PDB file of C-alpha atoms in Angstrom:
ATOM      1  CA  MET A   1      19.608  25.160 -15.642  1.00  0.00           C
ATOM      2  CA  LYS A   2      17.829  23.846 -18.870  1.00  0.00           C
ATOM      3  CA  LYS A   3      15.206  21.341 -17.175  1.00  0.00           C
ATOM      4  CA  LYS A   4      15.614  17.631 -17.710  1.00  0.00           C
ATOM      5  CA  MET A   5      13.197  15.406 -19.693  1.00  0.00           C
ATOM      6  CA  LEU A   6      11.440  12.726 -16.803  1.00  0.00           C
ATOM      7  CA  ALA A   7       9.434  10.164 -19.512  1.00  0.00           C
ATOM      8  CA  LEU A   8       5.957  10.294 -18.081  1.00  0.00           C
ATOM      9  CA  TYR A   9       5.569   5.994 -18.190  1.00  0.00           C
ATOM     10  CA  LEU A  10       8.273   4.784 -15.771  1.00  0.00           C
ATOM     11  CA  GLY A  11       9.474   1.467 -15.652  1.00  0.00           C
ATOM     12  CA  PHE A  12      10.357   1.136 -11.730  1.00  0.00           C
ATOM     13  CA  SER A  13      11.669  -1.240  -8.558  1.00  0.00           C
ATOM     14  CA  VAL A  14      11.132  -1.264  -5.269  1.00  0.00           C
ATOM     15  CA  VAL A  15      11.951  -1.451  -1.915  1.00  0.00           C
ATOM     16  CA  ILE A  16       9.081  -3.094   0.094  1.00  0.00           C
ATOM     17  CA  SER A  17       8.851  -2.712   3.421  1.00  0.00           C
ATOM     18  CA  GLY A  18       6.562  -5.198   5.574  1.00  0.00           C
ATOM     19  CA  LEU A  19       3.062  -4.652   6.518  1.00  0.00           C
ATOM     20  CA  GLY A  20       2.223  -5.189  10.029  1.00  0.00           C
ATOM     21  CA  ALA A  21      -1.122  -7.398   9.358  1.00  0.00           C
ATOM     22  CA  GLY A  22      -3.289  -7.358  12.638  1.00  0.00           C
ATOM     23  CA  ASN A  23      -3.388 -11.756  13.539  1.00  0.00           C
ATOM     24  CA  VAL A  24      -1.417 -13.324  10.337  1.00  0.00           C
ATOM     25  CA  ASN A  25      -1.484 -16.930   9.779  1.00  0.00           C
ATOM     26  CA  LYS A  26       2.223 -17.153   9.813  1.00  0.00           C
ATOM     27  CA  ALA A  27       2.440 -20.396   8.943  1.00  0.00           C
ATOM     28  CA  GLU A  28       1.320 -18.940   5.104  1.00  0.00           C
ATOM     29  CA  ALA A  29       1.646 -15.020   4.884  1.00  0.00           C
ATOM     30  CA  ALA A  30       5.447 -13.394   4.507  1.00  0.00           C
ATOM     31  CA  ASN A  31       6.607 -10.087   3.412  1.00  0.00           C
ATOM     32  CA  GLN A  32       7.622  -9.126  -0.082  1.00  0.00           C
ATOM     33  CA  THR A  33       8.622  -6.636  -2.221  1.00  0.00           C
ATOM     34  CA  ILE A  34       6.784  -5.250  -4.792  1.00  0.00           C
ATOM     35  CA  ALA A  35       8.231  -1.815  -6.058  1.00  0.00           C
ATOM     36  CA  ALA A  36       9.963   1.519  -5.452  1.00  0.00           C
ATOM     37  CA  LEU A  37      10.925   3.249  -6.662  1.00  0.00           C
ATOM     38  CA  HIS A  38      14.200   5.898  -5.646  1.00  0.00           C
ATOM     39  CA  TYR A  39      14.413   9.114  -7.746  1.00  0.00           C
ATOM     40  CA  THR A  40      18.281  11.010  -7.967  1.00  0.00           C
ATOM     41  CA  TYR A  41      18.710  13.905 -10.346  1.00  0.00           C
ATOM     42  CA  SER A  42      22.411  14.352 -11.467  1.00  0.00           C
ATOM     43  CA  SER A  43      22.521  17.068 -14.241  1.00  0.00           C
ATOM     44  CA  LEU A  44      25.208  13.993 -16.271  1.00  0.00           C
ATOM     45  CA  ALA A  45      21.857  12.282 -16.225  1.00  0.00           C
ATOM     46  CA  ALA A  46      20.759  10.940 -19.201  1.00  0.00           C
ATOM     47  CA  ASP A  47      17.584  11.473 -18.263  1.00  0.00           C
ATOM     48  CA  THR A  48      14.820  10.775 -20.725  1.00  0.00           C
ATOM     49  CA  GLU A  49      14.954   8.316 -24.047  1.00  0.00           C
ATOM     50  CA  THR A  50      12.985   8.959 -26.962  1.00  0.00           C
ATOM     51  CA  LYS A  51      11.665   7.707 -30.190  1.00  0.00           C
ATOM     52  CA  GLY A  52      10.485  10.059 -33.332  1.00  0.00           C
ATOM     53  CA  ASN A  53       7.370  11.513 -31.726  1.00  0.00           C
ATOM     54  CA  VAL A  54       7.422   9.116 -28.446  1.00  0.00           C
ATOM     55  CA  THR A  55       7.429   9.722 -25.240  1.00  0.00           C
ATOM     56  CA  ASP A  56       5.419   6.871 -23.158  1.00  0.00           C
ATOM     57  CA  LEU A  57       8.449   5.178 -22.772  1.00  0.00           C
ATOM     58  CA  THR A  58      10.163   2.825 -20.956  1.00  0.00           C
ATOM     59  CA  LEU A  59      12.788   2.901 -18.855  1.00  0.00           C
ATOM     60  CA  LYS A  60      15.492   0.145 -19.268  1.00  0.00           C
ATOM     61  CA  LYS A  61      17.382  -1.304 -16.104  1.00  0.00           C
ATOM     62  CA  THR A  62      20.395  -2.375 -18.385  1.00  0.00           C
ATOM     63  CA  LYS A  63      20.213   1.167 -18.759  1.00  0.00           C
ATOM     64  CA  TYR A  64      19.579   2.789 -15.967  1.00  0.00           C
ATOM     65  CA  GLY A  65      20.966   0.385 -13.543  1.00  0.00           C
ATOM     66  CA  SER A  66      21.687   1.161  -8.725  1.00  0.00           C
ATOM     67  CA  LYS A  67      24.477   1.970  -9.858  1.00  0.00           C
ATOM     68  CA  LYS A  68      24.221   5.050 -12.212  1.00  0.00           C
ATOM     69  CA  ASP A  69      23.053   8.881 -11.928  1.00  0.00           C
ATOM     70  CA  GLY A  70      19.295   9.612 -12.455  1.00  0.00           C
ATOM     71  CA  TYR A  71      17.467   6.177 -11.525  1.00  0.00           C
ATOM     72  CA  ASN A  72      17.806   4.235  -8.921  1.00  0.00           C
ATOM     73  CA  PHE A  73      16.940   0.616  -9.605  1.00  0.00           C
ATOM     74  CA  SER A  74      16.256  -2.835  -7.044  1.00  0.00           C
ATOM     75  CA  THR A  75      13.987  -5.224  -7.473  1.00  0.00           C
ATOM     76  CA  GLY A  76      10.009  -5.445  -8.206  1.00  0.00           C
ATOM     77  CA  SER A  77       8.543  -3.737 -11.342  1.00  0.00           C
ATOM     78  CA  ALA A  78       5.952  -0.629 -11.963  1.00  0.00           C
ATOM     79  CA  LYS A  79       5.219   2.334 -14.591  1.00  0.00           C
ATOM     80  CA  LEU A  80       4.782   5.862 -13.182  1.00  0.00           C
ATOM     81  CA  TYR A  81       1.718   8.737 -14.858  1.00  0.00           C
ATOM     82  CA  ALA A  82       1.067  12.250 -14.820  1.00  0.00           C
ATOM     83  CA  SER A  83      -1.384  14.542 -15.354  1.00  0.00           C
ATOM     84  CA  ILE A  84      -2.183  18.515 -15.198  1.00  0.00           C
ATOM     85  CA  ASP A  85      -5.844  17.736 -16.728  1.00  0.00           C
ATOM     86  CA  GLY A  86      -6.917  15.159 -15.709  1.00  0.00           C
ATOM     87  CA  SER A  87      -6.921  13.321 -18.671  1.00  0.00           C
ATOM     88  CA  SER A  88      -4.477  13.289 -20.926  1.00  0.00           C
ATOM     89  CA  LYS A  89      -1.357  12.586 -19.832  1.00  0.00           C
ATOM     90  CA  ARG A  90       2.512  13.574 -20.112  1.00  0.00           C
ATOM     91  CA  LYS A  91       6.011  14.113 -18.876  1.00  0.00           C
ATOM     92  CA  LEU A  92       7.251  14.619 -16.016  1.00  0.00           C
ATOM     93  CA  GLU A  93      10.994  16.667 -15.539  1.00  0.00           C
ATOM     94  CA  TRP A  94      13.558  17.492 -13.139  1.00  0.00           C
ATOM     95  CA  SER A  95      12.612  20.439 -10.383  1.00  0.00           C
ATOM     96  CA  LYS A  96      14.477  23.117 -10.923  1.00  0.00           C
ATOM     97  CA  ASP A  97      14.171  24.181  -7.245  1.00  0.00           C
ATOM     98  CA  ASN A  98      15.639  21.513  -4.652  1.00  0.00           C
ATOM     99  CA  TYR A  99      12.548  20.388  -1.988  1.00  0.00           C
ATOM    100  CA  SER A 100      13.408  18.765   1.848  1.00  0.00           C
ATOM    101  CA  TYR A 101      12.996  16.033   3.667  1.00  0.00           C
ATOM    102  CA  GLY A 102      13.924  16.963   7.332  1.00  0.00           C
ATOM    103  CA  THR A 103      17.617  19.276   6.127  1.00  0.00           C
ATOM    104  CA  LYS A 104      17.973  17.601   3.599  1.00  0.00           C
ATOM    105  CA  LYS A 105      17.064  18.873   0.447  1.00  0.00           C
ATOM    106  CA  VAL A 106      17.365  17.502  -2.863  1.00  0.00           C
ATOM    107  CA  LYS A 107      15.341  17.560  -6.632  1.00  0.00           C
ATOM    108  CA  GLN A 108      12.406  16.108  -6.884  1.00  0.00           C
ATOM    109  CA  PRO A 109      10.931  15.004 -10.458  1.00  0.00           C
ATOM    110  CA  ALA A 110       7.999  17.679 -10.508  1.00  0.00           C
ATOM    111  CA  MET A 111       4.563  17.634 -12.687  1.00  0.00           C
ATOM    112  CA  THR A 112       4.512  21.442 -13.763  1.00  0.00           C
ATOM    113  CA  ALA A 113       1.505  24.377 -14.975  1.00  0.00           C
ATOM    114  CA  GLY A 114       3.204  26.338 -17.886  1.00  0.00           C
ATOM    115  CA  LYS A 115       1.255  28.366 -20.960  1.00  0.00           C
ATOM    116  CA  LYS A 116       0.648  24.657 -22.949  1.00  0.00           C
ATOM    117  CA  ASN A 117      -0.008  22.429 -19.792  1.00  0.00           C
ATOM    118  CA  PRO A 118      -2.045  25.312 -17.219  1.00  0.00           C
ATOM    119  CA  TRP A 119      -4.652  23.379 -14.329  1.00  0.00           C
ATOM    120  CA  LYS A 120      -7.641  23.679 -15.641  1.00  0.00           C
ATOM    121  CA  SER A 121     -10.473  24.059 -13.497  1.00  0.00           C
ATOM    122  CA  GLY A 122     -13.047  21.242 -12.753  1.00  0.00           C
ATOM    123  CA  THR A 123      -9.987  19.126 -13.129  1.00  0.00           C
ATOM    124  CA  LYS A 124      -8.198  17.171 -11.516  1.00  0.00           C
ATOM    125  CA  PRO A 125      -4.589  16.435 -12.009  1.00  0.00           C
ATOM    126  CA  TYR A 126      -2.806  13.204 -10.424  1.00  0.00           C
ATOM    127  CA  PHE A 127      -0.001  10.667 -10.540  1.00  0.00           C
ATOM    128  CA  GLU A 128      -0.679   7.625 -11.330  1.00  0.00           C
ATOM    129  CA  MET A 129       1.646   4.218 -10.515  1.00  0.00           C
ATOM    130  CA  GLN A 130       0.378   1.727 -12.178  1.00  0.00           C
ATOM    131  CA  PHE A 131       1.657  -2.699 -10.948  1.00  0.00           C
ATOM    132  CA  SER A 132       0.744  -5.716 -10.095  1.00  0.00           C
ATOM    133  CA  THR A 133      -0.477  -7.111  -6.603  1.00  0.00           C
ATOM    134  CA  LYS A 134      -0.833 -10.144  -8.066  1.00  0.00           C
ATOM    135  CA  GLY A 135      -0.204 -13.050  -5.317  1.00  0.00           C
ATOM    136  CA  TYR A 136      -0.519 -10.749  -2.232  1.00  0.00           C
ATOM    137  CA  ASN A 137      -3.459 -10.145   0.509  1.00  0.00           C
ATOM    138  CA  ALA A 138      -2.039  -7.981   2.193  1.00  0.00           C
ATOM    139  CA  VAL A 139      -0.292  -4.431   0.166  1.00  0.00           C
ATOM    140  CA  ASN A 140       0.494  -0.706   1.549  1.00  0.00           C
ATOM    141  CA  PHE A 141       1.457   1.591  -0.367  1.00  0.00           C
ATOM    142  CA  SER A 142       3.283   4.881  -0.092  1.00  0.00           C
ATOM    143  CA  ALA A 143       5.170   8.304  -1.629  1.00  0.00           C
ATOM    144  CA  TYR A 144       6.313  11.584  -0.688  1.00  0.00           C
ATOM    145  CA  VAL A 145       4.948  14.801  -2.429  1.00  0.00           C
ATOM    146  CA  GLY A 146       5.791  18.326  -2.444  1.00  0.00           C
ATOM    147  CA  ALA A 147       4.490  21.066  -3.578  1.00  0.00           C
ATOM    148  CA  THR A 148       5.568  24.790  -4.780  1.00  0.00           C
ATOM    149  CA  LYS A 149       3.361  28.204  -2.567  1.00  0.00           C
ATOM    150  CA  LYS A 150       1.673  28.183  -6.882  1.00  0.00           C
ATOM    151  CA  GLY A 151       1.064  24.169  -6.670  1.00  0.00           C
ATOM    152  CA  PRO A 152      -2.143  21.773  -5.295  1.00  0.00           C
ATOM    153  CA  LYS A 153      -1.754  21.395  -1.325  1.00  0.00           C
ATOM    154  CA  SER A 154      -4.681  19.166  -1.482  1.00  0.00           C
ATOM    155  CA  TYR A 155      -4.172  15.585  -2.296  1.00  0.00           C
ATOM    156  CA  GLN A 156      -5.971  12.049  -1.948  1.00  0.00           C
ATOM    157  CA  LEU A 157      -5.090   8.232  -3.094  1.00  0.00           C
ATOM    158  CA  SER A 158      -7.198   6.729  -5.440  1.00  0.00           C
ATOM    159  CA  TYR A 159      -7.208   3.114  -6.951  1.00  0.00           C
ATOM    160  CA  ALA A 160      -8.646   0.968 -10.527  1.00  0.00           C
ATOM    161  CA  VAL A 161      -8.504  -2.514 -11.186  1.00  0.00           C
ATOM    162  CA  GLY A 162      -7.915  -4.027 -14.578  1.00  0.00           C
ATOM    163  CA  ASN A 163      -8.459  -2.285 -17.420  1.00  0.00           C
ATOM    164  CA  SER A 164     -11.554   0.154 -15.569  1.00  0.00           C
ATOM    165  CA  ASN A 165     -11.213   4.001 -15.099  1.00  0.00           C
ATOM    166  CA  THR A 166     -13.705   4.168 -12.414  1.00  0.00           C
ATOM    167  CA  PHE A 167     -11.487   5.238  -9.908  1.00  0.00           C
ATOM    168  CA  LYS A 168     -13.011   4.878  -6.000  1.00  0.00           C
ATOM    169  CA  LYS A 169     -11.379   6.460  -3.404  1.00  0.00           C
ATOM    170  CA  ILE A 170      -9.361   4.956  -0.472  1.00  0.00           C
ATOM    171  CA  SER A 171     -10.791   6.608   2.752  1.00  0.00           C
ATOM    172  CA  GLY A 172      -8.319   8.404   5.085  1.00  0.00           C
ATOM    173  CA  SER A 173      -5.514   9.153   3.025  1.00  0.00           C
ATOM    174  CA  GLU A 174      -6.134  13.391   2.435  1.00  0.00           C
ATOM    175  CA  ILE A 175      -3.096  15.265   2.734  1.00  0.00           C
ATOM    176  CA  THR A 176      -3.250  18.646   3.314  1.00  0.00           C
ATOM    177  CA  LEU A 177       0.620  20.394   2.665  1.00  0.00           C
ATOM    178  CA  LYS A 178       1.682  23.509   4.457  1.00  0.00           C
ATOM    179  CA  ASP A 179       4.770  24.594   4.054  1.00  0.00           C
ATOM    180  CA  ASN A 180       6.437  25.505   0.294  1.00  0.00           C
ATOM    181  CA  LYS A 181       9.202  22.646  -0.646  1.00  0.00           C
ATOM    182  CA  LYS A 182       8.470  20.841   1.609  1.00  0.00           C
ATOM    183  CA  MET A 183       7.874  16.696   1.091  1.00  0.00           C
ATOM    184  CA  GLN A 184       4.806  14.840   3.113  1.00  0.00           C
ATOM    185  CA  LYS A 185       4.569  11.417   3.016  1.00  0.00           C
ATOM    186  CA  ILE A 186       0.785   9.804   1.184  1.00  0.00           C
ATOM    187  CA  SER A 187       0.639   6.339   2.666  1.00  0.00           C
ATOM    188  CA  ALA A 188      -2.659   3.823   2.908  1.00  0.00           C
ATOM    189  CA  ALA A 189      -3.515  -0.124   2.755  1.00  0.00           C
ATOM    190  CA  LEU A 190      -5.139  -0.994   0.123  1.00  0.00           C
ATOM    191  CA  PRO A 191      -9.109  -2.511   0.013  1.00  0.00           C
ATOM    192  CA  ALA A 192      -9.201  -6.455  -0.423  1.00  0.00           C
ATOM    193  CA  ALA A 193     -10.826  -5.528  -3.917  1.00  0.00           C
ATOM    194  CA  ALA A 194      -7.440  -4.028  -5.655  1.00  0.00           C
ATOM    195  CA  LEU A 195      -4.969  -7.394  -4.071  1.00  0.00           C
ATOM    196  CA  ASN A 196      -4.298 -10.371  -6.032  1.00  0.00           C
ATOM    197  CA  GLN A 197      -4.751  -8.201  -9.197  1.00  0.00           C
ATOM    198  CA  GLY A 198      -2.862  -8.746 -12.702  1.00  0.00           C
ATOM    199  CA  GLN A 199      -3.135  -5.286 -12.349  1.00  0.00           C
ATOM    200  CA  VAL A 200      -3.753  -2.489  -9.872  1.00  0.00           C
ATOM    201  CA  LYS A 201      -3.523   1.595 -10.691  1.00  0.00           C
ATOM    202  CA  VAL A 202      -2.437   3.689  -8.186  1.00  0.00           C
ATOM    203  CA  ARG A 203      -3.367   7.854  -8.450  1.00  0.00           C
ATOM    204  CA  ILE A 204      -2.328  10.163  -6.173  1.00  0.00           C
ATOM    205  CA  VAL A 205      -5.058  12.374  -7.145  1.00  0.00           C
ATOM    206  CA  VAL A 206      -5.639  16.454  -6.431  1.00  0.00           C
ATOM    207  CA  TYR A 207      -8.762  16.625  -4.735  1.00  0.00           C
ATOM    208  CA  SER A 208      -8.412  20.426  -5.142  1.00  0.00           C
ATOM    209  CA  MET A 209      -7.764  23.277  -7.295  1.00  0.00           C
ATOM    210  CA  VAL A 210      -6.739  25.589  -4.581  1.00  0.00           C
ATOM    211  CA  SER A 211      -2.613  25.677  -4.418  1.00  0.00           C
ATOM    212  CA  LEU A 212      -0.363  25.811  -1.251  1.00  0.00           C
ATOM    213  CA  GLU A 213      -0.320  29.395  -1.109  1.00  0.00           C
ATOM    214  CA  GLY A 214      -4.937  29.904  -1.214  1.00  0.00           C
ATOM    215  CA  ALA A 215      -5.372  30.650  -4.326  1.00  0.00           C
ATOM    216  CA  LEU A 216      -7.088  28.772  -7.365  1.00  0.00           C
ATOM    217  CA  LEU A 217      -4.846  26.752  -9.414  1.00  0.00           C
ATOM    218  CA  TYR A 218      -6.106  27.926 -12.717  1.00  0.00           C
ATOM    219  CA  ASN A 219      -5.646  30.915 -11.550  1.00  0.00           C
ATOM    220  CA  ASN A 220      -2.715  31.022 -12.010  1.00  0.00           C
ATOM    221  CA  SER A 221      -2.510  28.245 -15.019  1.00  0.00           C
ATOM    222  CA  THR A 222       1.743  29.442 -16.398  1.00  0.00           C
ATOM    223  CA  SER A 223       3.411  28.954 -12.733  1.00  0.00           C
ATOM    224  CA  GLY A 224       4.027  26.687 -10.192  1.00  0.00           C
ATOM    225  CA  GLU A 225       4.493  22.777  -9.572  1.00  0.00           C
ATOM    226  CA  ALA A 226       3.709  19.486  -7.933  1.00  0.00           C
ATOM    227  CA  ALA A 227       6.789  16.369  -7.959  1.00  0.00           C
ATOM    228  CA  ILE A 228       6.590  13.798  -6.753  1.00  0.00           C
ATOM    229  CA  ASN A 229       9.865  10.651  -5.070  1.00  0.00           C
ATOM    230  CA  HIS A 230       9.862   8.480  -3.317  1.00  0.00           C
ATOM    231  CA  ILE A 231       7.122   5.388  -3.808  1.00  0.00           C
ATOM    232  CA  THR A 232       7.130   2.397  -2.555  1.00  0.00           C
ATOM    233  CA  VAL A 233       4.676  -0.435  -2.336  1.00  0.00           C
ATOM    234  CA  SER A 234       4.723  -3.310   0.412  1.00  0.00           C
ATOM    235  CA  GLY A 235       3.062  -6.314   0.173  1.00  0.00           C
ATOM    236  CA  THR A 236       3.263  -9.796   1.960  1.00  0.00           C
ATOM    237  CA  LYS A 237       1.442 -13.759   0.391  1.00  0.00           C
ATOM    238  CA  GLY A 238      -0.293 -16.101   2.409  1.00  0.00           C
ATOM    239  CA  THR A 239      -4.070 -15.810   3.664  1.00  0.00           C
ATOM    240  CA  VAL A 240      -3.689 -12.956   6.300  1.00  0.00           C
ATOM    241  CA  TYR A 241      -6.708 -11.656   8.498  1.00  0.00           C
ATOM    242  CA  THR A 242      -8.225 -10.526  11.300  1.00  0.00           C
ATOM    243  CA  VAL A 243      -9.959 -12.357  13.678  1.00  0.00           C
ATOM    244  CA  LYS A 244     -13.153 -10.504  15.465  1.00  0.00           C
ATOM    245  CA  LYS A 245     -14.456 -13.674  17.298  1.00  0.00           C
ATOM    246  CA  LEU A 246     -14.089 -16.492  18.999  1.00  0.00           C
ATOM    247  CA  ILE A 247     -17.263 -19.073  20.427  1.00  0.00           C
ATOM    248  CA  LEU A 248     -17.224 -21.968  22.076  1.00  0.00           C
ATOM    249  CA  ASN A 249     -20.159 -24.809  21.216  1.00  0.00           C
ATOM    250  CA  LYS A 250     -19.651 -25.821  25.161  1.00  0.00           C
ATOM    251  CA  LYS A 251     -18.278 -23.183  28.194  1.00  0.00           C
ATOM    252  CA  SER A 252     -18.939 -25.724  30.873  1.00  0.00           C
ATOM    253  CA  LEU A 253     -19.582 -30.326  30.482  1.00  0.00           C
ATOM    254  CA  THR A 254     -18.969 -32.608  33.130  1.00  0.00           C
ATOM    255  CA  LEU A 255     -17.123 -36.373  32.513  1.00  0.00           C
ATOM    256  CA  LYS A 256     -16.993 -39.805  33.824  1.00  0.00           C
ATOM    257  CA  LYS A 257     -13.459 -40.818  34.140  1.00  0.00           C
ATOM    258  CA  GLY A 258     -12.805 -42.571  30.526  1.00  0.00           C
ATOM    259  CA  LYS A 259     -15.784 -40.646  28.480  1.00  0.00           C
ATOM    260  CA  SER A 260     -14.831 -37.719  26.049  1.00  0.00           C
ATOM    261  CA  ALA A 261     -16.394 -35.073  24.455  1.00  0.00           C
ATOM    262  CA  SER A 262     -15.991 -32.789  21.395  1.00  0.00           C
ATOM    263  CA  LEU A 263     -15.443 -28.733  22.059  1.00  0.00           C
ATOM    264  CA  LYS A 264     -15.965 -26.633  19.237  1.00  0.00           C
ATOM    265  CA  ALA A 265     -14.708 -23.169  17.804  1.00  0.00           C
ATOM    266  CA  THR A 266     -16.972 -20.665  16.119  1.00  0.00           C
ATOM    267  CA  LEU A 267     -14.461 -18.356  13.924  1.00  0.00           C
ATOM    268  CA  THR A 268     -15.731 -15.002  12.551  1.00  0.00           C
ATOM    269  CA  VAL A 269     -12.243 -13.119  10.674  1.00  0.00           C
ATOM    270  CA  SER A 270     -11.807 -10.452   8.339  1.00  0.00           C
ATOM    271  CA  PRO A 271     -11.846 -10.855   5.593  1.00  0.00           C
ATOM    272  CA  ASN A 272     -15.153 -13.194   5.856  1.00  0.00           C
ATOM    273  CA  THR A 273     -14.079 -15.549   2.724  1.00  0.00           C
ATOM    274  CA  ALA A 274     -13.063 -18.681   2.309  1.00  0.00           C
ATOM    275  CA  ALA A 275      -9.156 -18.034   2.577  1.00  0.00           C
ATOM    276  CA  ALA A 276      -9.125 -16.963   5.764  1.00  0.00           C
ATOM    277  CA  LYS A 277     -12.243 -19.332   6.827  1.00  0.00           C
ATOM    278  CA  LYS A 278      -9.308 -21.928   6.265  1.00  0.00           C
ATOM    279  CA  ALA A 279      -6.889 -20.124   6.863  1.00  0.00           C
ATOM    280  CA  ALA A 280      -7.353 -19.331  10.747  1.00  0.00           C
ATOM    281  CA  LYS A 281      -9.214 -22.885  11.169  1.00  0.00           C
ATOM    282  CA  LYS A 282      -5.877 -24.073  10.948  1.00  0.00           C
ATOM    283  CA  GLN A 283      -3.948 -21.718  13.230  1.00  0.00           C
ATOM    284  CA  LEU A 284      -6.929 -23.292  16.097  1.00  0.00           C
ATOM    285  CA  THR A 285      -4.817 -24.328  19.987  1.00  0.00           C
ATOM    286  CA  PHE A 286      -5.982 -26.296  22.457  1.00  0.00           C
ATOM    287  CA  LYS A 287      -4.625 -26.575  26.125  1.00  0.00           C
ATOM    288  CA  SER A 288      -5.699 -27.307  29.068  1.00  0.00           C
ATOM    289  CA  SER A 289      -5.054 -26.569  32.440  1.00  0.00           C
ATOM    290  CA  ASN A 290      -4.197 -29.945  34.063  1.00  0.00           C
ATOM    291  CA  ALA A 291      -4.102 -32.645  31.653  1.00  0.00           C
ATOM    292  CA  LYS A 292      -4.128 -35.910  33.587  1.00  0.00           C
ATOM    293  CA  VAL A 293      -7.572 -34.723  34.455  1.00  0.00           C
ATOM    294  CA  ALA A 294      -9.225 -33.370  31.111  1.00  0.00           C
ATOM    295  CA  ALA A 295      -6.539 -34.230  28.525  1.00  0.00           C
ATOM    296  CA  VAL A 296      -7.384 -31.998  25.041  1.00  0.00           C
ATOM    297  CA  ASN A 297      -6.304 -33.881  21.607  1.00  0.00           C
ATOM    298  CA  LYS A 298      -5.368 -30.573  18.552  1.00  0.00           C
ATOM    299  CA  SER A 299      -9.224 -31.652  16.724  1.00  0.00           C
ATOM    300  CA  GLY A 300     -10.503 -30.342  20.363  1.00  0.00           C
ATOM    301  CA  LYS A 301     -11.433 -34.065  21.283  1.00  0.00           C
ATOM    302  CA  ILE A 302     -11.102 -34.276  25.640  1.00  0.00           C
ATOM    303  CA  THR A 303     -10.711 -36.906  26.969  1.00  0.00           C
ATOM    304  CA  ALA A 304     -11.911 -37.448  30.949  1.00  0.00           C
ATOM    305  CA  LYS A 305      -8.229 -38.816  33.169  1.00  0.00           C
ATOM    306  CA  LYS A 306      -9.668 -38.292  36.403  1.00  0.00           C
ATOM    307  CA  ALA A 307     -11.625 -37.123  38.910  1.00  0.00           C
ATOM    308  CA  GLY A 308     -11.104 -33.082  39.037  1.00  0.00           C
ATOM    309  CA  SER A 309     -11.438 -30.135  37.056  1.00  0.00           C
ATOM    310  CA  ALA A 310      -9.636 -28.820  34.576  1.00  0.00           C
ATOM    311  CA  THR A 311     -10.279 -25.695  32.277  1.00  0.00           C
ATOM    312  CA  ILE A 312      -9.742 -25.653  28.835  1.00  0.00           C
ATOM    313  CA  THR A 313      -8.062 -23.071  26.918  1.00  0.00           C
ATOM    314  CA  VAL A 314      -9.453 -22.541  23.188  1.00  0.00           C
ATOM    315  CA  THR A 315      -7.187 -19.492  21.141  1.00  0.00           C
ATOM    316  CA  CYS A 316      -7.118 -18.008  17.846  1.00  0.00           C
ATOM    317  CA  GLY A 317      -4.348 -15.106  16.763  1.00  0.00           C
ATOM    318  CA  LYS A 318      -5.053 -12.657  20.128  1.00  0.00           C
ATOM    319  CA  LYS A 319      -9.097 -14.651  20.567  1.00  0.00           C
ATOM    320  CA  SER A 320      -9.535 -16.935  23.105  1.00  0.00           C
ATOM    321  CA  GLY A 321     -12.228 -18.994  24.298  1.00  0.00           C
ATOM    322  CA  THR A 322     -12.526 -21.060  27.782  1.00  0.00           C
ATOM    323  CA  CYS A 323     -14.063 -24.193  29.204  1.00  0.00           C
ATOM    324  CA  LYS A 324     -14.756 -26.064  32.397  1.00  0.00           C
ATOM    325  CA  VAL A 325     -14.488 -29.348  32.432  1.00  0.00           C
ATOM    326  CA  LYS A 326     -15.895 -31.869  35.567  1.00  0.00           C
ATOM    327  CA  VAL A 327     -14.592 -35.238  35.285  1.00  0.00           C
ATOM    328  CA  ASN A 328     -16.661 -37.474  38.111  1.00  0.00           C
ATOM    329  CA  GLU A 329     -15.650 -41.255  38.034  1.00  0.00           C
TER     330      GLU A 329
END
């Protein structure tokens, strides 16, 4: 079968999954779609656009819609690149082999080594996705990768922001393929530096030049491929934070009937930003165990009503603190 070619640079859409953000400022945060692309192979699909010798072309949604063979678009946008030598970019092509997701076997877009584009010693081949995270304060990236037995087995995620080509590794994102032509998921939450940015670049990097069968890739330069599919970028809009600590200025106090006092909470949040602190402060709640003895308002003002005892509980996210109040006549 003659291989159908995919343009190296692909505009793609996305279906997003929501993030589990821990203690989220639910008043502001909302799950949103950023981008997702799921390729479907068809021998009848128009797999590439050409214009002279230019191959870095954006596939048009009007031409490749969700109801047509070849490309399944939804909403959002992003770009996809690939590099087999770690520098110059090249076309993707449909693999002539079937890759499996569980029991299902289908053809995948692949980056294939050959005489003109061999694996090279000292390089780090990659797939690169470019998209915007503007307005998003929590973003998760995932994709499925696979390889033939003479293709690369080790992958990790890295990122860069804006026009920078200095990529930083995303810790804990490494995967090692175990089986020939079996797709595995690679995913990670993007670091804070990649959030709310006009352009973010995420690479799936081949970090070890060893093939799935255990040989050096550049000694098998005329064969072997890496495949990619099911790219998903998910995001949460609004201020997302985790409350690390809540400390009250008083653990106990004694008041006379009719008097009042202020109970204040100091919060430690992550990320440690002004927006996160402001959002967390809005979520503080104050509650009295006995409002007839000691009432408390939403700002933490305690008013002594009658003789007795009460406990004021202050909560933010999953953290809380208490203050015991004794009221005397």
